[in-house]
CSV table of C-alpha atoms and ligand atoms in Angstrom, one decimal:
chain,number,residue,atom,x,y,z
A,48,MET,CA,70.0,161.4,54.7
A,49,LYS,CA,68.8,157.8,54.5
A,50,SER,CA,65.1,157.3,55.2
A,51,TYR,CA,63.8,154.0,56.6
A,52,ASN,CA,60.7,152.1,55.7
A,53,SER,CA,60.0,150.5,59.1
A,54,PHE,CA,58.0,147.7,57.5
A,55,GLN,CA,60.9,146.7,55.2
A,56,VAL,CA,63.1,146.7,58.3
A,57,ALA,CA,60.6,144.4,60.1
A,58,GLN,CA,60.3,142.1,57.1
A,59,ASN,CA,64.1,141.8,56.9
A,60,GLN,CA,64.2,140.9,60.6
A,61,ILE,CA,61.6,138.2,60.1
A,62,ARG,CA,63.4,136.8,57.0
A,63,LYS,CA,66.8,136.7,58.8
A,64,ALA,CA,65.4,135.0,61.8
A,65,SER,CA,63.5,132.5,59.6
A,66,SER,CA,66.6,131.6,57.7
A,67,ILE,CA,68.5,130.9,60.9
A,68,LEU,CA,65.6,128.7,62.0
A,69,ASN,CA,65.4,127.0,58.6
A,70,LEU,CA,61.7,127.7,58.2
A,71,ASN,CA,60.0,126.6,55.0
A,72,GLN,CA,59.2,129.2,52.4
A,73,ALA,CA,55.4,129.2,53.0
A,74,THR,CA,56.0,130.1,56.7
A,75,VAL,CA,58.4,132.9,55.8
A,76,ASP,CA,55.9,134.3,53.3
A,77,LEU,CA,53.1,134.1,55.8
A,78,LEU,CA,55.1,135.8,58.6
A,79,SER,CA,56.4,138.5,56.2
A,80,TRP,CA,52.9,140.1,55.7
A,81,PRO,CA,50.0,141.1,58.0
A,82,GLN,CA,47.1,138.6,58.0
A,83,ARG,CA,44.5,141.3,57.9
A,84,GLU,CA,44.5,145.1,57.3
A,85,PHE,CA,41.7,147.6,57.6
A,86,ALA,CA,41.8,151.2,56.3
A,87,PHE,CA,39.1,153.6,57.4
A,88,THR,CA,38.2,157.2,56.4
A,89,LEU,CA,36.7,158.9,59.4
A,90,PRO,CA,34.6,162.1,59.1
A,91,VAL,CA,34.5,164.0,62.4
A,92,LYS,CA,32.7,167.1,63.4
A,93,MET,CA,35.0,169.8,64.9
A,94,ASP,CA,34.0,172.2,67.6
A,95,ASP,CA,33.6,175.1,65.2
A,96,GLY,CA,30.9,173.1,63.2
A,97,SER,CA,33.2,172.2,60.3
A,98,SER,CA,34.0,168.5,59.4
A,99,GLN,CA,37.4,167.0,59.1
A,100,VAL,CA,38.3,163.7,57.5
A,101,PHE,CA,41.0,161.4,59.0
A,102,GLN,CA,42.7,158.4,57.6
A,103,ALA,CA,42.9,155.5,60.1
A,104,TYR,CA,44.1,151.9,60.2
A,105,ARG,CA,43.9,148.7,62.2
A,106,ILE,CA,46.3,145.9,61.2
A,107,GLN,CA,46.1,142.3,62.6
A,108,TYR,CA,49.6,141.0,61.9
A,109,ASN,CA,49.3,137.4,63.1
A,110,THR,CA,46.7,135.6,65.3
A,111,ALA,CA,48.1,132.1,65.4
A,112,ARG,CA,48.9,132.3,69.1
A,113,GLY,CA,45.8,134.2,70.1
A,114,PRO,CA,43.7,137.4,69.3
A,115,ALA,CA,45.6,140.4,67.9
A,116,LYS,CA,46.8,142.8,70.6
A,117,GLY,CA,48.4,146.2,70.4
A,118,GLY,CA,48.0,149.9,70.7
A,119,ILE,CA,46.4,152.7,68.7
A,120,ARG,CA,48.4,155.8,67.9
A,121,PHE,CA,47.3,159.3,67.1
A,122,HIS,CA,50.2,160.8,65.2
A,123,GLN,CA,50.5,163.1,62.2
A,124,ASP,CA,53.3,161.1,60.5
A,125,GLU,CA,51.6,157.7,60.7
A,126,THR,CA,51.7,155.6,57.5
A,127,VAL,CA,50.3,152.2,56.7
A,128,ASP,CA,53.9,150.8,56.6
A,129,ILE,CA,54.7,152.2,60.1
A,130,ILE,CA,51.5,150.5,61.5
A,131,ARG,CA,52.4,147.2,59.7
A,132,ALA,CA,55.9,147.3,61.3
A,133,LEU,CA,54.5,148.1,64.7
A,134,ALA,CA,51.9,145.3,64.3
A,135,CYS,CA,54.6,142.9,63.4
A,136,TRP,CA,56.7,143.9,66.4
A,137,MET,CA,53.6,143.4,68.6
A,138,ALA,CA,53.3,139.8,67.3
A,139,LEU,CA,56.9,139.2,68.2
A,140,LYS,CA,56.6,141.0,71.5
A,141,THR,CA,53.7,138.9,72.8
A,142,ALA,CA,55.5,135.7,71.6
A,143,VAL,CA,58.8,136.7,73.3
A,144,VAL,CA,57.0,137.1,76.7
A,145,ASP,CA,55.0,134.0,75.8
A,146,LEU,CA,51.5,135.5,76.1
A,147,PRO,CA,48.5,133.7,74.5
A,148,LEU,CA,48.1,136.6,72.1
A,149,GLY,CA,48.9,137.7,68.6
A,150,GLY,CA,50.0,141.1,67.4
A,151,GLY,CA,48.2,144.1,66.0
A,152,LYS,CA,48.4,147.9,65.8
A,153,GLY,CA,46.2,150.8,64.8
A,154,GLY,CA,46.5,154.5,64.2
A,155,VAL,CA,44.7,157.7,63.2
A,156,VAL,CA,46.7,160.1,61.1
A,157,CYS,CA,46.3,163.3,63.1
A,158,ASP,CA,48.1,165.7,65.5
A,159,PRO,CA,46.1,165.3,68.7
A,160,ARG,CA,47.8,168.3,70.3
A,161,ARG,CA,45.8,170.5,67.9
A,162,PHE,CA,42.4,169.2,69.1
A,163,SER,CA,40.1,170.0,72.1
A,164,GLU,CA,39.1,167.3,74.5
A,165,ARG,CA,35.6,167.0,72.8
A,166,GLU,CA,37.2,166.7,69.4
A,167,LEU,CA,39.5,163.9,70.6
A,168,GLU,CA,36.5,162.1,72.0
A,169,ARG,CA,34.7,162.3,68.7
A,170,ILE,CA,37.8,161.0,66.8
A,171,SER,CA,38.1,158.1,69.3
A,172,ARG,CA,34.4,157.2,69.0
A,173,ALA,CA,34.6,157.5,65.2
A,174,TYR,CA,37.5,155.1,65.1
A,175,ILE,CA,35.5,152.5,67.1
A,176,ARG,CA,32.4,152.9,65.0
A,177,ALA,CA,34.5,152.0,61.9
A,178,SER,CA,36.5,149.1,63.5
A,179,ALA,CA,34.0,147.6,65.9
A,180,PRO,CA,33.2,144.5,63.7
A,181,TYR,CA,36.8,143.5,63.8
A,182,LEU,CA,37.4,144.0,67.6
A,183,GLY,CA,36.6,141.9,70.7
A,184,ILE,CA,38.3,140.0,73.4
A,185,ASP,CA,38.5,136.9,71.0
A,186,LYS,CA,39.4,139.0,67.9
A,187,ASP,CA,41.6,142.0,68.5
A,188,ILE,CA,42.2,144.1,71.7
A,189,PRO,CA,43.6,147.6,71.3
A,190,ALA,CA,45.4,149.7,74.0
A,191,PRO,CA,47.1,153.1,74.1
A,192,ASP,CA,50.3,154.0,72.3
A,193,VAL,CA,51.8,157.3,71.2
A,194,TYR,CA,49.5,160.2,72.2
A,195,THR,CA,46.6,158.0,73.4
A,196,ASN,CA,45.8,157.3,77.0
A,197,PRO,CA,43.3,155.7,79.5
A,198,GLN,CA,40.7,158.5,78.9
A,199,ILE,CA,40.7,157.7,75.2
A,200,MET,CA,40.4,154.0,76.0
A,201,ALA,CA,37.3,154.8,78.2
A,202,TRP,CA,35.6,156.6,75.3
A,203,MET,CA,36.5,153.8,72.9
A,204,MET,CA,35.2,151.1,75.3
A,205,ASP,CA,32.0,153.0,75.9
A,206,GLU,CA,31.4,153.4,72.1
A,207,TYR,CA,32.1,149.7,71.6
A,208,GLU,CA,29.7,148.6,74.4
A,209,THR,CA,27.0,151.0,73.0
A,210,ILE,CA,27.3,149.3,69.6
A,211,ILE,CA,27.1,145.7,71.0
A,212,GLN,CA,24.7,146.6,73.8
A,213,ARG,CA,26.4,144.7,76.6
A,214,HIS,CA,29.5,145.0,78.8
A,215,HIS,CA,32.7,143.9,77.3
A,216,PRO,CA,35.5,145.8,79.1
A,217,GLY,CA,38.2,143.4,77.9
A,218,VAL,CA,37.9,144.8,74.4
A,219,LEU,CA,40.5,147.4,75.2
A,220,THR,CA,43.2,147.6,77.9
A,221,ASP,CA,44.9,150.3,80.0
A,222,LYS,CA,41.4,151.6,80.9
A,223,PRO,CA,40.9,153.8,84.0
A,224,MET,CA,40.8,151.6,87.2
A,225,GLN,CA,37.1,152.5,87.9
A,226,ILE,CA,35.9,150.9,84.7
A,227,GLY,CA,37.8,147.7,84.4
A,228,GLY,CA,41.4,148.8,84.4
A,229,THR,CA,44.1,146.9,86.3
A,230,GLU,CA,46.5,148.0,89.0
A,231,GLY,CA,50.0,148.5,87.7
A,232,ARG,CA,49.2,149.1,84.0
A,233,ARG,CA,50.2,152.8,83.8
A,234,ASP,CA,53.9,152.2,84.7
A,235,ALA,CA,54.0,148.7,83.3
A,236,THR,CA,56.1,149.4,80.2
A,237,ALA,CA,58.7,151.3,82.2
A,238,ARG,CA,58.7,148.7,85.0
A,239,GLY,CA,59.3,145.9,82.5
A,240,GLY,CA,62.2,147.9,81.0
A,241,VAL,CA,63.8,148.4,84.5
A,242,ILE,CA,63.4,144.7,85.3
A,243,THR,CA,65.4,143.9,82.1
A,244,VAL,CA,68.0,146.4,83.1
A,245,ARG,CA,68.3,144.8,86.5
A,246,GLU,CA,68.8,141.5,84.8
A,247,ALA,CA,71.3,143.0,82.4
A,248,CYS,CA,73.3,144.5,85.3
A,249,LYS,CA,73.6,141.0,86.8
A,250,THR,CA,74.8,139.6,83.4
A,251,LEU,CA,77.4,142.4,83.1
A,252,LYS,CA,78.2,142.5,86.8
A,253,LEU,CA,77.5,146.2,86.7
A,254,ASP,CA,76.5,148.3,89.7
A,255,PRO,CA,72.9,149.5,88.8
A,256,THR,CA,73.2,152.7,90.8
A,257,GLY,CA,75.4,154.5,88.3
A,258,THR,CA,74.3,157.0,85.7
A,259,PHE,CA,71.4,156.9,83.2
A,260,ALA,CA,69.8,159.0,80.5
A,261,ILE,CA,66.4,159.1,78.9
A,262,GLN,CA,65.5,160.1,75.4
A,263,GLY,CA,61.7,160.9,75.3
A,264,PHE,CA,59.9,162.0,78.4
A,265,GLY,CA,56.3,160.8,77.8
A,266,ASN,CA,54.6,158.2,79.9
A,267,ALA,CA,57.2,155.5,79.5
A,268,GLY,CA,60.2,157.9,79.9
A,269,GLN,CA,58.9,159.6,83.0
A,270,ARG,CA,58.0,156.3,84.8
A,271,ALA,CA,61.3,154.7,83.8
A,272,ALA,CA,63.2,157.6,85.5
A,273,LEU,CA,61.2,157.2,88.7
A,274,LEU,CA,61.3,153.4,88.7
A,275,HIS,CA,65.0,153.1,87.8
A,276,GLN,CA,65.8,154.9,91.1
A,277,GLU,CA,63.1,153.2,93.1
A,278,MET,CA,63.7,149.6,91.9
A,279,LEU,CA,67.5,149.6,91.5
A,280,GLY,CA,68.2,151.4,94.7
A,281,GLY,CA,69.4,154.7,93.2
A,282,GLY,CA,71.0,155.9,90.0
A,283,LYS,CA,71.7,159.4,88.7
A,284,LEU,CA,69.6,160.8,85.8
A,285,VAL,CA,72.2,163.0,84.1
A,286,GLY,CA,70.5,163.7,80.8
A,287,VAL,CA,66.9,163.8,79.4
A,288,CYS,CA,65.1,165.2,76.4
A,289,ASP,CA,61.7,165.4,74.9
A,290,SER,CA,60.6,166.6,71.4
A,291,LYS,CA,61.2,170.2,72.4
A,292,GLY,CA,64.7,170.1,73.9
A,293,GLY,CA,67.3,168.4,76.1
A,294,LEU,CA,68.7,168.8,79.6
A,295,TYR,CA,72.1,167.8,81.1
A,296,ASN,CA,73.4,167.8,84.7
A,297,PRO,CA,76.4,165.6,85.6
A,298,ARG,CA,75.5,166.0,89.3
A,299,GLY,CA,72.0,164.5,88.6
A,300,ILE,CA,68.5,165.8,87.8
A,301,ASP,CA,65.8,165.6,90.4
A,302,VAL,CA,63.4,163.2,88.8
A,303,LYS,CA,60.3,164.0,90.8
A,304,GLU,CA,60.7,167.8,90.3
A,305,LEU,CA,61.2,167.2,86.6
A,306,VAL,CA,58.1,165.1,86.2
A,307,THR,CA,56.0,167.7,88.0
A,308,TYR,CA,57.5,170.4,85.8
A,309,LYS,CA,56.8,168.4,82.6
A,310,LEU,CA,53.2,167.8,83.7
A,311,LYS,CA,52.7,171.5,84.4
A,312,THR,CA,54.5,173.0,81.3
A,313,GLY,CA,54.1,170.2,78.8
A,314,SER,CA,57.9,170.0,78.2
A,315,VAL,CA,61.3,169.7,79.9
A,316,LEU,CA,62.4,172.9,78.3
A,317,ASN,CA,63.8,175.6,80.7
A,318,PHE,CA,63.7,173.3,83.7
A,319,PRO,CA,65.8,175.2,86.2
A,320,GLY,CA,67.7,172.2,87.7
A,321,ALA,CA,69.9,171.5,84.6
A,322,LYS,CA,71.7,173.0,81.6
A,323,ALA,CA,69.8,173.2,78.3
A,324,VAL,CA,71.4,171.1,75.5
A,325,HIS,CA,70.4,169.8,72.0
A,326,ARG,CA,68.0,167.0,72.4
A,327,ASP,CA,70.0,164.6,70.1
A,328,SER,CA,73.1,164.9,72.4
A,329,ILE,CA,71.3,163.0,75.1
A,330,LEU,CA,71.8,159.7,73.2
A,331,GLU,CA,75.5,160.2,73.1
A,332,LEU,CA,76.1,160.7,76.8
A,333,GLU,CA,78.6,158.6,78.7
A,334,VAL,CA,76.2,156.7,81.0
A,335,ASP,CA,75.7,153.2,82.3
A,336,VAL,CA,72.1,152.9,81.0
A,337,LEU,CA,70.4,154.7,78.1
A,338,TYR,CA,66.6,154.5,77.6
A,339,PRO,CA,65.4,155.4,74.1
A,340,ALA,CA,61.7,156.1,74.9
A,341,ALA,CA,60.5,158.2,71.9
A,342,LEU,CA,59.9,157.1,68.3
A,343,GLU,CA,61.4,154.9,65.6
A,344,ASN,CA,64.9,155.2,64.1
A,345,ALA,CA,66.5,157.5,66.8
A,346,ILE,CA,69.7,155.5,66.8
A,347,SER,CA,71.0,155.1,63.2
A,348,HIS,CA,74.4,154.7,61.4
A,349,LEU,CA,74.7,158.5,61.9
A,350,ASN,CA,75.0,158.4,65.7
A,351,ALA,CA,75.6,154.7,66.6
A,352,LYS,CA,79.4,155.1,66.8
A,353,ASP,CA,78.9,158.0,69.3
A,354,ILE,CA,76.7,156.0,71.7
A,355,LYS,CA,78.7,155.4,74.9
A,356,ALA,CA,76.1,153.7,77.2
A,357,LYS,CA,76.9,150.3,78.5
A,358,ILE,CA,73.3,149.2,78.3
A,359,VAL,CA,70.7,150.4,75.9
A,360,CYS,CA,67.2,149.6,77.1
A,361,GLU,CA,64.7,150.2,74.2
A,362,LEU,CA,61.4,151.4,75.7
A,363,ALA,CA,60.3,152.8,72.4
A,364,ASN,CA,59.2,150.6,69.5
A,365,GLY,CA,61.9,150.3,66.8
A,366,PRO,CA,64.3,153.0,68.0
A,367,THR,CA,67.4,151.4,66.4
A,368,THR,CA,68.0,150.9,62.7
A,369,PRO,CA,69.6,147.7,61.3
A,370,GLU,CA,72.9,149.3,60.6
A,371,ALA,CA,73.0,150.8,64.1
A,372,ASP,CA,72.3,147.3,65.5
A,373,ILE,CA,75.5,146.0,64.0
A,374,LEU,CA,77.5,149.0,65.1
A,375,LEU,CA,76.3,148.8,68.7
A,376,ASN,CA,77.0,145.1,68.8
A,377,GLU,CA,80.5,145.7,67.5
A,378,LYS,CA,81.1,148.2,70.2
A,379,GLY,CA,80.1,145.6,72.8
A,380,ILE,CA,77.0,147.6,74.0
A,381,HIS,CA,74.4,145.4,75.7
A,382,VAL,CA,71.2,146.2,73.8
A,383,ILE,CA,67.9,145.1,75.4
A,384,PRO,CA,65.7,145.1,72.2
A,385,ASP,CA,62.3,146.7,72.1
A,386,ILE,CA,60.3,143.4,71.7
A,387,LEU,CA,61.7,142.4,75.1
A,388,ALA,CA,62.4,145.7,76.9
A,389,SER,CA,59.0,147.3,76.2
A,390,ALA,CA,57.0,144.1,76.7
A,391,GLY,CA,55.9,145.0,80.3
A,392,GLY,CA,53.0,147.1,79.0
A,393,VAL,CA,51.4,144.4,76.9
A,394,THR,CA,52.0,141.8,79.7
A,395,VAL,CA,50.0,143.8,82.1
A,396,SER,CA,47.4,144.4,79.4
A,397,TYR,CA,47.0,140.7,79.2
A,398,PHE,CA,46.6,140.5,83.0
A,399,GLU,CA,43.9,143.2,82.6
A,400,MET,CA,42.0,141.0,80.0
A,401,VAL,CA,42.2,138.1,82.4
A,402,GLN,CA,40.8,140.2,85.3
A,403,ASP,CA,38.0,141.7,83.1
A,404,GLY,CA,37.1,138.2,82.0
A,405,THR,CA,36.9,136.7,85.5
A,406,LEU,CA,35.8,139.9,87.4
A,407,ASP,CA,38.4,139.0,90.0
A,408,PHE,CA,40.8,142.0,90.3
A,409,TRP,CA,44.3,141.5,91.7
A,410,GLU,CA,46.3,143.6,94.2
A,411,GLU,CA,49.1,145.7,92.8
A,412,HIS,CA,51.9,143.4,94.3
A,413,VAL,CA,50.4,140.4,92.5
A,414,VAL,CA,50.5,142.2,89.2
A,415,HIS,CA,54.1,143.3,89.8
A,416,ALA,CA,55.2,139.9,90.9
A,417,ARG,CA,53.6,138.1,87.9
A,418,MET,CA,55.0,140.6,85.4
A,419,ASP,CA,58.5,140.3,87.0
A,420,LYS,CA,58.4,136.6,86.5
A,421,LYS,CA,57.4,136.8,82.8
A,422,LEU,CA,59.9,139.5,82.0
A,423,THR,CA,62.8,137.9,83.8
A,424,LYS,CA,62.1,134.6,82.1
A,425,ALA,CA,61.9,136.3,78.7
A,426,TYR,CA,65.2,138.1,79.3
A,427,GLN,CA,66.9,134.8,80.1
A,428,THR,CA,65.4,133.0,77.1
A,429,VAL,CA,66.8,135.8,74.8
A,430,GLN,CA,70.2,135.6,76.5
A,431,GLU,CA,70.2,131.8,75.8
A,432,ALA,CA,69.4,132.4,72.2
A,433,ILE,CA,72.2,135.0,71.9
A,434,ARG,CA,74.7,132.4,73.2
A,435,GLU,CA,73.3,129.5,71.3
A,436,LYS,CA,72.8,131.2,67.9
A,437,LYS,CA,75.7,133.6,68.3
A,438,VAL,CA,73.7,136.6,67.0
A,439,HIS,CA,73.1,140.1,68.3
A,440,PRO,CA,70.3,140.6,70.9
A,441,ARG,CA,67.6,141.9,68.5
A,442,LEU,CA,68.1,139.0,66.1
A,443,ALA,CA,68.1,136.6,69.1
A,444,ALA,CA,64.8,138.0,70.4
A,445,THR,CA,63.3,137.9,66.9
A,446,ILE,CA,64.3,134.2,66.6
A,447,VAL,CA,62.6,133.4,69.9
A,448,GLY,CA,59.4,135.2,68.7
A,449,VAL,CA,59.4,133.9,65.1
A,450,ALA,CA,60.0,130.3,66.3
A,451,ARG,CA,57.0,130.4,68.6
A,452,ILE,CA,54.7,132.0,66.0
A,453,ALA,CA,55.8,129.6,63.3
A,454,GLU,CA,55.1,126.6,65.7
A,455,ALA,CA,51.6,127.9,66.2
A,456,CYS,CA,51.0,128.3,62.5
A,457,GLU,CA,52.3,124.8,61.9
A,458,LEU,CA,50.2,123.2,64.6
A,459,ARG,CA,47.1,124.9,63.1
A,460,GLY,CA,48.0,123.3,59.8
A,461,TRP,CA,48.4,126.7,58.1
A,462,VAL,CA,51.9,125.9,56.7
B,175,LIG,N1,51.4,150.2,73.0
B,175,LIG,C1,52.0,149.3,73.9
B,175,LIG,C2,53.1,148.6,73.1
B,175,LIG,O1,53.6,149.0,72.1
B,175,LIG,C3,51.1,148.4,74.6
B,175,LIG,C4,50.2,147.5,73.8
B,175,LIG,C5,49.2,146.7,74.5
B,175,LIG,O2,49.1,146.8,75.8
B,175,LIG,O3,48.4,146.1,73.9
B,175,LIG,O4,53.6,147.6,73.6
């Protein structure tokens, strides 16, 4: 089976977009590599008194448009190249939605499901002690990603403020509301995705209340299931899976009951309202909308020809391989690429930074309305690039992002 180096994939995307934009070689070289990379070795005390040592990273891919911005993952399979790719996609994502930010990403190589709450707190604080000199609202602003959450952000912010001896809540986003978080951040990634699906349905003249399936039932997947029905006026969830298994019910799965079940048991496995199926089969269901909401490379040359959805809305980062992109495009499937479809999260993170900076906190409807405006505009900009450059949606979105980053680099006199 073919294995993918996500960073090589990201570099190829940058080079392809740059060549269509006729960028000069220095710009291509600059955009093909991270501006700054930090590697840390973190010794952490475990509950049983032993010490464990973790590898960790923070990568600031490009800061021409603003400070680096992007999540921190806790995952056992993390590598420096995965973080580089994710940091690159963050730089593109913030540019596609036109936020005054750059892109970055971080990670700790660990399986957080094996640790107690106190151990997770010590890992989180150790990460900030190592990275604090390179963070700040004017340098680099982390947020949650896979297996990290607002509680982890709270510990991290506290550690950072303890080090610098003053309040600086904007150093991290997606914090709990009580300590500088914003309304509307928890469901922002999913909400942004559903907004782009709403726009795609208009483009395709498709009734949005048909069927949908979700691959990955973490924060983004769960919220997308709820919001798809709420915001689009209905829709039947016929298939869903998480890392442990899949569920199928052609008559529709009760989303609220499933979310409650998942929160209680930690998985969708054995949910009584649907038939158990192999988790990979969820991607191949005949549905109107498919939301890949798990990890990288879920849709590859192995299964792309079996994808039957009319719209693929990528809530995960990098779920589709380059070969699969071409196959999906040939099949006429309307792909909403990750750097657009999943940009709602970082958009509301940016709103959180603005509110932390001004101490003026917005009502939920204001956050929703402002995000909707940003995402709708970004969707239309990418559609225009698809028509103008005659390329598939991911390349079109990459072209929009690369053009904006390159312009900033040029204005600064870097290239
Ligand atoms: N981890 C999220 C993403 O991949 C959010 C990043 C952020 O809010 O900075 O888009």
